[in-house]
Short mmCIF file of C-alpha atoms in Angstrom, two decimals:
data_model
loop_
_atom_site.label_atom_id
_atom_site.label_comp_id
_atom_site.label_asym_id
_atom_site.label_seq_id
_atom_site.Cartn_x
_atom_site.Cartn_y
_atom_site.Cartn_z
CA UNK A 21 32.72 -81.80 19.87
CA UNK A 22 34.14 -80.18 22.82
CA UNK A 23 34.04 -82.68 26.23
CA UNK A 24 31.86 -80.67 28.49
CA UNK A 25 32.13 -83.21 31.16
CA UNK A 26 35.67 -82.45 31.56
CA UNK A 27 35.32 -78.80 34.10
CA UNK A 28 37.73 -76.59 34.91
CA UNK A 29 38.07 -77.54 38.37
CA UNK A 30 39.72 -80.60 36.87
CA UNK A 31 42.71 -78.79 36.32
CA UNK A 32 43.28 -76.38 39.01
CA UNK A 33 42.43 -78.98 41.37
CA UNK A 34 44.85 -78.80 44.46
CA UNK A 35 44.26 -82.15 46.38
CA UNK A 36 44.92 -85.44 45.22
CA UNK A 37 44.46 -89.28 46.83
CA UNK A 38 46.06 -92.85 44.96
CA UNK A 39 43.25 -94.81 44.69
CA UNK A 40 42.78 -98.65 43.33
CA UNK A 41 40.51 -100.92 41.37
CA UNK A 42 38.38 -103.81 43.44
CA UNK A 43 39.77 -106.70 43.56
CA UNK A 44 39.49 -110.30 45.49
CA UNK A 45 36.96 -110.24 48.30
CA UNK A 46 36.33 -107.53 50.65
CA UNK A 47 34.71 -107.06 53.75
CA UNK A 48 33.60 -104.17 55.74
CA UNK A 49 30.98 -102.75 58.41
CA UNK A 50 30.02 -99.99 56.00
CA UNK A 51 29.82 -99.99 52.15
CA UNK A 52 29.45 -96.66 50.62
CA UNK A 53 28.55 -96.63 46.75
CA UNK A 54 28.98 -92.97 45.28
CA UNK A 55 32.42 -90.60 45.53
CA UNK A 56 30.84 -87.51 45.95
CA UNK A 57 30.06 -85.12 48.82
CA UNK A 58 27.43 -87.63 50.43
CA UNK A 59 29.86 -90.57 50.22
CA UNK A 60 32.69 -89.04 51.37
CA UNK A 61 31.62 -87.58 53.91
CA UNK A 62 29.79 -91.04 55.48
CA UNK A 63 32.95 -92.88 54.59
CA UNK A 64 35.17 -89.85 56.36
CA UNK A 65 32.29 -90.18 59.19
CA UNK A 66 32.28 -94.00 59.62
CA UNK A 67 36.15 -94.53 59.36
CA UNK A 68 36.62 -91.75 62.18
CA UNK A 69 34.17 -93.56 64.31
CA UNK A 70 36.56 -96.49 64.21
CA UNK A 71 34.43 -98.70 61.93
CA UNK A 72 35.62 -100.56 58.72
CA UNK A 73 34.45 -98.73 55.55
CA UNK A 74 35.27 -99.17 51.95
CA UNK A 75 33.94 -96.36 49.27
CA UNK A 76 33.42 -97.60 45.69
CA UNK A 77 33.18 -95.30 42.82
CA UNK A 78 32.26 -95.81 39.32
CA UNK A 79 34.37 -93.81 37.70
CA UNK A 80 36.62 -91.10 39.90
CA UNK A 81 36.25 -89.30 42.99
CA UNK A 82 33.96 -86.23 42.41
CA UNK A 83 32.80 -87.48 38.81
CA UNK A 84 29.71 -86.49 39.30
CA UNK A 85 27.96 -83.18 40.49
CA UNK A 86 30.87 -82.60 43.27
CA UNK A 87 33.48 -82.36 40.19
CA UNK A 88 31.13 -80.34 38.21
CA UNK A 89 29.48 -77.66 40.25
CA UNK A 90 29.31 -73.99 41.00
CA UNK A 91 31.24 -73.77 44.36
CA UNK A 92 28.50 -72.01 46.33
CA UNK A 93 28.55 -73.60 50.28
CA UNK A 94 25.25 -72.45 51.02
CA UNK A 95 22.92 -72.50 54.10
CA UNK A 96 19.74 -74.46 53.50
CA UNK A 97 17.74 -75.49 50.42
CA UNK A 98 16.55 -73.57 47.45
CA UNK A 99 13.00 -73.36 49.43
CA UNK A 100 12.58 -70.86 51.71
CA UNK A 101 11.88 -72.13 55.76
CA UNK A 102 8.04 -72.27 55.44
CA UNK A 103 7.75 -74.12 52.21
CA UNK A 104 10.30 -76.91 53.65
CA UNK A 105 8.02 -77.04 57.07
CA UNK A 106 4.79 -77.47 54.59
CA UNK A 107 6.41 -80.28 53.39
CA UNK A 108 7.95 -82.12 56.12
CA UNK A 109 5.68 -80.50 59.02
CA UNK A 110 6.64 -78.37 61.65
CA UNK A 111 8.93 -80.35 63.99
CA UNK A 112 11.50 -82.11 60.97
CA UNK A 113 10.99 -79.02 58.80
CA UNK A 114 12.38 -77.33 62.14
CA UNK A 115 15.57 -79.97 62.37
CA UNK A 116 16.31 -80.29 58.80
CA UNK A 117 16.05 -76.47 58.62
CA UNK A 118 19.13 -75.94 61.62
CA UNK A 119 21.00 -78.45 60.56
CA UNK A 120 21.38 -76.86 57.05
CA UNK A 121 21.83 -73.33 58.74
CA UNK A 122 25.22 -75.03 60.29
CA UNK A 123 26.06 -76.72 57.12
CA UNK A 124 28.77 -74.05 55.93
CA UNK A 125 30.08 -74.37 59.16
CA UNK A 126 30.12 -78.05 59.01
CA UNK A 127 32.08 -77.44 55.29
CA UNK A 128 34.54 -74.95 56.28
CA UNK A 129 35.21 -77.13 59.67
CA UNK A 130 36.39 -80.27 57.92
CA UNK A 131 38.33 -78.15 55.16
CA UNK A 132 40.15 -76.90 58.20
CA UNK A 133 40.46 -79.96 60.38
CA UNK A 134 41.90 -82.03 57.23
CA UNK A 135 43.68 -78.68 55.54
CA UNK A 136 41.76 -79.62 52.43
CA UNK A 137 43.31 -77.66 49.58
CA UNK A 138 40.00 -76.06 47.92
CA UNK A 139 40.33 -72.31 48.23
CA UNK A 140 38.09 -72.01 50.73
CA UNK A 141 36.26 -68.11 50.87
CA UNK A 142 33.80 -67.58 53.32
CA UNK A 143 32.88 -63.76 52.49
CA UNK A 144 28.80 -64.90 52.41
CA UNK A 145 26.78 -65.43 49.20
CA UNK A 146 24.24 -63.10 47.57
CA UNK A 147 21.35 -64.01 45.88
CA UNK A 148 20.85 -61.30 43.67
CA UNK A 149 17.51 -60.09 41.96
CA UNK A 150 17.63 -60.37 38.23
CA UNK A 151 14.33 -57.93 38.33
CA UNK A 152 11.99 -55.57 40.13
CA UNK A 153 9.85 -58.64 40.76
CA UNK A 154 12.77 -60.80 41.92
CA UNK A 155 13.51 -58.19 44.79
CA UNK A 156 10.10 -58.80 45.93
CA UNK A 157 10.75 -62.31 45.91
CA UNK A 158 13.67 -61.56 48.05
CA UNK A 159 11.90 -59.75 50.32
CA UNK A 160 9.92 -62.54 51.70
CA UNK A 161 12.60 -64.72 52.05
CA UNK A 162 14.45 -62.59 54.10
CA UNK A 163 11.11 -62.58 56.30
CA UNK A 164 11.24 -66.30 56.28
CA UNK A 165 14.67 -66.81 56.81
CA UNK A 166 15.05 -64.04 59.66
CA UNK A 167 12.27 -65.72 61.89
CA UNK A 168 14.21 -68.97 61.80
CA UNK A 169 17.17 -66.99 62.71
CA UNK A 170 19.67 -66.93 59.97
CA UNK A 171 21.55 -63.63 59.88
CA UNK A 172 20.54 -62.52 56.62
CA UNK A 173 20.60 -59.09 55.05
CA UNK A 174 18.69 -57.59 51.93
CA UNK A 175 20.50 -55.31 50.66
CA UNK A 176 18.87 -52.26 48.13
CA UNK A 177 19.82 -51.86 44.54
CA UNK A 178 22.41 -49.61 44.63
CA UNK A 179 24.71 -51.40 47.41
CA UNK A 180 24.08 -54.41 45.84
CA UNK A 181 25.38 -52.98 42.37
CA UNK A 182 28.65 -51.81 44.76
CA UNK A 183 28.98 -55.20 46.42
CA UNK A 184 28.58 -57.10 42.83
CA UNK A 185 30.43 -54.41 40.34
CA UNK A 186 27.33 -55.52 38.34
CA UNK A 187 25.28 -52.64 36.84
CA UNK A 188 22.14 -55.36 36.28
CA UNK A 189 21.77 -56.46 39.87
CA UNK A 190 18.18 -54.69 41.24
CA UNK A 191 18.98 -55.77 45.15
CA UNK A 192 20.37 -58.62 46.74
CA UNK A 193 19.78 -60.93 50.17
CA UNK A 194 23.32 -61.20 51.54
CA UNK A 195 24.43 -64.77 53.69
CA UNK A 196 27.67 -64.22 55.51
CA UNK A 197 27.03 -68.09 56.75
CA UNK A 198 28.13 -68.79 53.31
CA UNK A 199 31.22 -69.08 50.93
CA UNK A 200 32.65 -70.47 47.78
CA UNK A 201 35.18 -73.37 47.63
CA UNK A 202 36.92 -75.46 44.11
CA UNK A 203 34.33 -77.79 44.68
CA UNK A 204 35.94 -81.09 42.91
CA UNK A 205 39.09 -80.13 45.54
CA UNK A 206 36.90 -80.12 48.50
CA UNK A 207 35.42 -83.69 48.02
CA UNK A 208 38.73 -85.19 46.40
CA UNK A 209 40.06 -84.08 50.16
CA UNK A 210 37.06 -85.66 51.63
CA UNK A 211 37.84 -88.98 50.42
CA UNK A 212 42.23 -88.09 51.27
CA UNK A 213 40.67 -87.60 54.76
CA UNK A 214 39.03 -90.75 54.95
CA UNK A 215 41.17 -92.93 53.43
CA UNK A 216 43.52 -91.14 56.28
CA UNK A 217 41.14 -92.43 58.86
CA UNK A 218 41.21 -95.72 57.14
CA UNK A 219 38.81 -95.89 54.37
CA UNK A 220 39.47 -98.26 52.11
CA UNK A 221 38.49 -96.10 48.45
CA UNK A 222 38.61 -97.97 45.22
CA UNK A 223 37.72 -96.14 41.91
CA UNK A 224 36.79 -97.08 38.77
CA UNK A 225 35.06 -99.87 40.52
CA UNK A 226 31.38 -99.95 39.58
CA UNK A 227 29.07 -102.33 41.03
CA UNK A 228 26.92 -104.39 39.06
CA UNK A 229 24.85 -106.16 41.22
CA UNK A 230 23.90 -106.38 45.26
CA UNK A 231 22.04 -108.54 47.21
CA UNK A 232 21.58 -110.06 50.66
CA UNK A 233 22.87 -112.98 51.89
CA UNK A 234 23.00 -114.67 55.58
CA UNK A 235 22.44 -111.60 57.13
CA UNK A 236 24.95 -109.22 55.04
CA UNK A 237 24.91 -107.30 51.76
CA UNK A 238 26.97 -108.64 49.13
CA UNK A 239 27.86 -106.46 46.33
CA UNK A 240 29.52 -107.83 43.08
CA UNK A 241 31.81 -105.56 40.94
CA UNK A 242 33.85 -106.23 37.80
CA UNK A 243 36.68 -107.94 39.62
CA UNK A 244 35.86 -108.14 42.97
CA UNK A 245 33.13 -108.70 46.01
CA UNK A 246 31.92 -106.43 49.05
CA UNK A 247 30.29 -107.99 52.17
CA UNK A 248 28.89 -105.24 54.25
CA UNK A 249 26.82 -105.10 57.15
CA UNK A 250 25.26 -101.60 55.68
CA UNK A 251 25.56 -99.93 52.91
CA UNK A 252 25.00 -96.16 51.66
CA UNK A 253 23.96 -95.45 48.20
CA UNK A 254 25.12 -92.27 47.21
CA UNK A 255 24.60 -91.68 44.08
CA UNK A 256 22.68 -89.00 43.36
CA UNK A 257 22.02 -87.96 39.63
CA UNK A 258 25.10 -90.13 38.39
CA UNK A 259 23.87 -93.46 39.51
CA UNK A 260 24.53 -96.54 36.91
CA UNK A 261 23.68 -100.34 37.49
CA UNK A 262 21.80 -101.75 39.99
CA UNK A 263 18.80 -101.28 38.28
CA UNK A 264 16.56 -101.95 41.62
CA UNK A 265 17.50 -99.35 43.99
CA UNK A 266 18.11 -96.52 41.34
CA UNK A 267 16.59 -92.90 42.41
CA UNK A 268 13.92 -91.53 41.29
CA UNK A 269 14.24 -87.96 40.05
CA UNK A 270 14.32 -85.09 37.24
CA UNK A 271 17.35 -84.81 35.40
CA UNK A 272 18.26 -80.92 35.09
CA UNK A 273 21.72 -80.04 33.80
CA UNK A 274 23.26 -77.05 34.76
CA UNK A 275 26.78 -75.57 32.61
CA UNK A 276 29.03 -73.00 33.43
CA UNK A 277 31.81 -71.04 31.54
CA UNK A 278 34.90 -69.49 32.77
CA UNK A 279 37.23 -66.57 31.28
CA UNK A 280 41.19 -66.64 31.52
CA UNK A 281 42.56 -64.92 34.83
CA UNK A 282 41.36 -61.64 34.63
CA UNK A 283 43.85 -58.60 35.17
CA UNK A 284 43.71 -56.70 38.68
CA UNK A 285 41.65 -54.04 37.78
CA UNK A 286 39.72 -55.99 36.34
CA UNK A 287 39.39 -58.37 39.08
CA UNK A 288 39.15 -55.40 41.42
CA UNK A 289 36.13 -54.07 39.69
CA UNK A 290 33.78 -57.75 40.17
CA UNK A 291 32.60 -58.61 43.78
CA UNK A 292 35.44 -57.01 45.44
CA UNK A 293 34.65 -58.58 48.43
CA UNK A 294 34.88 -61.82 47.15
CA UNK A 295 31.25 -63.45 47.73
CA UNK A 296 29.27 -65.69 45.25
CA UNK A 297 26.36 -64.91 43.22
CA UNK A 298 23.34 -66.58 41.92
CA UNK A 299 20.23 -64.24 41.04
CA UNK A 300 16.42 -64.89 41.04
CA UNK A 301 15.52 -65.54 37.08
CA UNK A 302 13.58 -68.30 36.59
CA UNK A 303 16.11 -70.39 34.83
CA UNK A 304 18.61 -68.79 37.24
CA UNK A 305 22.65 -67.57 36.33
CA UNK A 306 25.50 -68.04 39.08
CA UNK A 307 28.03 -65.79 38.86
CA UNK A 308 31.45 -65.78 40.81
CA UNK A 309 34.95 -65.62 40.55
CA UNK A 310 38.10 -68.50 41.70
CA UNK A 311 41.28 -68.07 43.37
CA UNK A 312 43.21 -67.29 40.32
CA UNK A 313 40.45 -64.29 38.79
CA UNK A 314 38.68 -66.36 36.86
CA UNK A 315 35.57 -65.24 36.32
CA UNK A 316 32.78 -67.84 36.10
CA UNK A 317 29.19 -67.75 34.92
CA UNK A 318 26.33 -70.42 34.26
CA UNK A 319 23.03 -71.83 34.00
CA UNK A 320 20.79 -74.09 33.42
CA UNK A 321 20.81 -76.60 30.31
CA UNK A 322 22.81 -79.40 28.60
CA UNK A 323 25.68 -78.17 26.26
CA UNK A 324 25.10 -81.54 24.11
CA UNK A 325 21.44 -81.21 23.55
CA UNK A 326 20.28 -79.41 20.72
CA UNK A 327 19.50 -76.42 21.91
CA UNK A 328 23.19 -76.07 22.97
CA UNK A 329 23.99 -72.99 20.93
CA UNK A 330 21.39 -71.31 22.41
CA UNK A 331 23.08 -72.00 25.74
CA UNK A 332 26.20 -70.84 24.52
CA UNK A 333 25.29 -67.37 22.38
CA UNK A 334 23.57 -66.75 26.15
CA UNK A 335 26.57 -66.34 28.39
CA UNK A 336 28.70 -64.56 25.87
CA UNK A 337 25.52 -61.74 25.78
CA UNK A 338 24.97 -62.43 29.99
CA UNK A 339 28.43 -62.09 31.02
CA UNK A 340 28.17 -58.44 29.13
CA UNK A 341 25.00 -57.16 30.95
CA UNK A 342 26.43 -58.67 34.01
CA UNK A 343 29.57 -56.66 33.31
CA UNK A 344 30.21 -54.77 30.09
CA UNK A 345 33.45 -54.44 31.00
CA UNK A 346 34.43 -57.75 30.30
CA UNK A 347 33.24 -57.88 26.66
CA UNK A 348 36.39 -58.62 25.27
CA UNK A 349 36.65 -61.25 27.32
CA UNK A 350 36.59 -64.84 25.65
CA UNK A 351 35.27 -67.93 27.81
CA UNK A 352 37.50 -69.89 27.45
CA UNK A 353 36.36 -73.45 29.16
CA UNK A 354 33.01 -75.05 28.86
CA UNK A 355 31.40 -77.92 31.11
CA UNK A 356 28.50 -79.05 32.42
CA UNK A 357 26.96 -81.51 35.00
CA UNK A 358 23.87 -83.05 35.88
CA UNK A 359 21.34 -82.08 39.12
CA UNK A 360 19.07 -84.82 40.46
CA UNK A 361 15.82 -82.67 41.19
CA UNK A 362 12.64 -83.42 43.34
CA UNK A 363 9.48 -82.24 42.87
CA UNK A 364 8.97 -80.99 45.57
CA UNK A 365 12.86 -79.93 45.88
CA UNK A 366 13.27 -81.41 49.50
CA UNK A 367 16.43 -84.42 49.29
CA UNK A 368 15.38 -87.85 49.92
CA UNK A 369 16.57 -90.72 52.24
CA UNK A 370 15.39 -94.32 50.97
CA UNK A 371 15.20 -97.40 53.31
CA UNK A 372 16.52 -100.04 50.27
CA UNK A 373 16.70 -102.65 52.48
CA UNK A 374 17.66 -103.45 56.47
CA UNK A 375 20.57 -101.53 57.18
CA UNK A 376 20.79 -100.11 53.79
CA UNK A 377 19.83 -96.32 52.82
CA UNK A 378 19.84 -94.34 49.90
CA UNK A 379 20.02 -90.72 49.36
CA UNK A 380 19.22 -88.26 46.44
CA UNK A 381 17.28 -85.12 44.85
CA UNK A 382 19.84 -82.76 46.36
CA UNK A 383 18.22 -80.22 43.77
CA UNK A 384 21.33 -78.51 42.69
CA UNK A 385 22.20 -78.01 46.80
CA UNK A 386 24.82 -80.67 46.98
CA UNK A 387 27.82 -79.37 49.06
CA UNK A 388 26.74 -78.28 52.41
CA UNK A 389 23.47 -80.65 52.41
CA UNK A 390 25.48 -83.73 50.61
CA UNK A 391 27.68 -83.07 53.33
CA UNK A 392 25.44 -83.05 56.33
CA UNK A 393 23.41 -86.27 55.03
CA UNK A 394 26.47 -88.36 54.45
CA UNK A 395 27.71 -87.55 57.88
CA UNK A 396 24.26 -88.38 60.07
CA UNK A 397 23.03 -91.21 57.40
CA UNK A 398 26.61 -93.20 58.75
CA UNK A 399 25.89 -92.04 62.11
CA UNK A 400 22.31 -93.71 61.89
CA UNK A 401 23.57 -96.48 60.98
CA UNK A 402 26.39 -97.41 63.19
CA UNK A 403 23.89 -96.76 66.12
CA UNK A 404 21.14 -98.30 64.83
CA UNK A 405 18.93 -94.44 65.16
CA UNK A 406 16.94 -93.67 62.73
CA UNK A 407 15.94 -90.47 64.29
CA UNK A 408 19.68 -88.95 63.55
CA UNK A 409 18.63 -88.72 59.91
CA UNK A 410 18.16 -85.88 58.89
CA UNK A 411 14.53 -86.26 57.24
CA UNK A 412 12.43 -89.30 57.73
CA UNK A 413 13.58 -92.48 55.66
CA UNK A 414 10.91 -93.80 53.15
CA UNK A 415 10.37 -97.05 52.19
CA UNK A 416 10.11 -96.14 48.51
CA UNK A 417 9.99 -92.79 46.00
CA UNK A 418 8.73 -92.40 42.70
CA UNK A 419 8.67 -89.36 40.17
CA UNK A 420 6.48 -89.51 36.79
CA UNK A 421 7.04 -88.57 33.77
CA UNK A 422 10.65 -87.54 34.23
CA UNK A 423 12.09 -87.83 30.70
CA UNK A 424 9.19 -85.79 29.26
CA UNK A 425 9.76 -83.18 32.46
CA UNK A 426 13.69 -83.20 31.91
CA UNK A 427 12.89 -82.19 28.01
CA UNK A 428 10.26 -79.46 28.92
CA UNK A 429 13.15 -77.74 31.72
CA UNK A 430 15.59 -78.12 28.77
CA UNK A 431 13.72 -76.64 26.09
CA UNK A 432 12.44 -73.85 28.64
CA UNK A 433 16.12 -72.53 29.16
CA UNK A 434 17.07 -73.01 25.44
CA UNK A 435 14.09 -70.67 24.65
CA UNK A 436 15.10 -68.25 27.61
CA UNK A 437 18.68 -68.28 26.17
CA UNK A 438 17.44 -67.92 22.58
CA UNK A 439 15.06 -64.38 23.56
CA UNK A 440 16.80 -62.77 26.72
CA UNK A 441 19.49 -59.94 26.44
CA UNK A 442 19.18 -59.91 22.82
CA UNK A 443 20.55 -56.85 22.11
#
């Protein structure tokens, strides 16, 4: 069986960091658990600020979701504005709204502060309707998102199919806030920069246990201790061990194939100007292409699970509606990765313990939010303000029924991939 945890980005990856195992005792101000986009960026954050930080990762930097995702650096959550204030209430709804309008900003800054090596594009995004009914959909987000002053545009159906190339596309809500990056390269730089700043980052270092003791956290791995003042749990859908502060969440995964570098007229013929893609179906399809001309396309579901053909006869049929020009294409790489999702699709932070927080349930929304989090969740706690979060920390989170929810979103997009553009 093909190893679809193994993505592309893997190998055109253009940053690398030497890392080592833990080892002998350790101790720190700040502990960060997770190397993705959230705890890389705190780590990046904290060691900048001059305080001692150490980042320990289970398995490699960007295992997770940061090593495995589409490459969209997007503006804001999958909810549109009012929806997020409905949930939070009108004044952090408000703040967690403009911080994530300046999150692609907050990307593309560090990429060039650092000179992160992740083919950074910021030619905007567009979220394109997969229907009649989808460009309705689109319609009142650009409402929502134009009050809180992002400078959206909806385009009609026929620019759209001129922006795209795509003959399917029935209108689209242009971002130019937004971009596309190698997504495993940005957050393998993110932990180059911090260990620059003087991170200490060991890998392949999971930790088994943590508790409190005399007034500091102590954390136990395979061959070595952490004693921390605070500690940030990041992570996310790929946590393991520590059975007592796990998240609680919906496990959705989300695959993607790529072609081989497409010729130039090809390449000239698919979103000539270069933006990213993701449409309004339901079990939604990204679209885009990478530096090289790759052109890559996904969507939701698990390439292991049974339904896994399904997945697969899918993109082969979507990648010709999307562009019938590229039906002699093969796709030739596979992966997928797994999205911690909220019900109510708004990220959590969780108070574990004094001077301890967790965060999660980025809902598929990890770079520019993971980002922003990491960043203000050190900031909180190297100046003891909880109000720089940036949504109110609970004290606890729970989500029902998530195994029996992960298998009805799984067996929903195997059925959509088994019925839709049949031909």
């Amino acid at each position: 069986m093909p190893d679809y945890d193994q993505s592309l980005w893997r190998q055109t990856c253009g940053e690398s960091i030497k890392t080592q195992k833990l080892s002998g005792d350790v101790t720190v101000d700040i502990a960060v658990i997770g190397g993705g986009y959230t705890g890389c960026s705190a780590a990046l954050t904290a060691a900048k600020a001059g305080a001692s930080v150490c980042l320990l990762e289970a398995h490699e930097i960007g295992h997770g979701g940061s090593g495995r995702n589409v490459g969209l650096v997007n503006a804001g959550l999958w909810l549109p504005p009012d929806q997020i204030r409905s949930h939070l209430g009108q004044v952090p709804g408000n703040r967690l709204i403009d911080l994530l309008a300046n999150a692609p900003s907050e990307v593309f800054g560090l990429i060039d502060a650092h000179e992160i090596a992740c083919e950074p594009v910021r030619h905007g995004t567009l979220h394109c309707a997969h229907s009649a009914k989808g460009f309705e959909d689109l319609h009142t987000r650009h409402s929502q998102l134009s009050v809180s002053g992002a400078p959206v545009e909806l385009l009609d159906a026929n620019t759209s199919r001129k922006r795209t190339g795509s003959p399917a596309v029935h209108g689209a809500l242009f971002d130019p806030r937004a971009g596309t990056i190698q997504p495993l390269a940005f957050v393998v730089g993110l932990a180059r920069a911090a260990q620059d700043a003087g991170a200490l980052i060991y890998t392949d270092s999971p930790i088994q246990s943590l508790r409190q003791e005399a007034g500091m956290w102590v954390l136990h791995g395979e061959n070595g201790t952490v004693r921390a003042k605070s500690i940030i749990q990041a992570t996310n859908a790929y946590h393991q061990g520590i059975a007592d502060t796990a998240p609680a969440y919906v496990p959705v995964y989300y695959f993607q194939y790529a072609t081989a570098p497409l010729s130039h007229n090809l390449r000239a013929s698919i979103l000539p100007e270069g933006e990213g893609c993701w449409d309004t179906g339901l079990i939604m399809t990204s679209f885009r292409l990478d530096q090289e001309g790759r052109f890559i396309i996904g969507g939701m579901g698990d390439l292991n699970s049974v339904g896994g053909f399904a997945h697969k006869a899918w993109v082969s049929r979507k990648l010709v509606v999307l562009y019938p020009q590229l039906a002699d294409q093969p796709l030739v790489e596979g992966w997928h990765g797994r999205i911690a999702m909220t019900s109510d699709h708004i990220p959590k932070i969780i108070q574990i313990g004094p001077n301890a927080l967790a965060a999660h349930g980025f809902s598929g929304r990890g770079i520019g939010p993971g980002t922003v989090f990491g960043r203000l969740m050190a900031e909180s706690l190297l100046n003891d303000d909880p109000s720089l979060l940036p949504v109110p920390p609970i004290t606890e989170y729970c989500e029902s029924w998530t195994g029996l929810r992960r298998a009805f979103f799984e067996t929903g997009a195997a059925l959509t991939h088994l019925v839709k553009t049949r031909f």
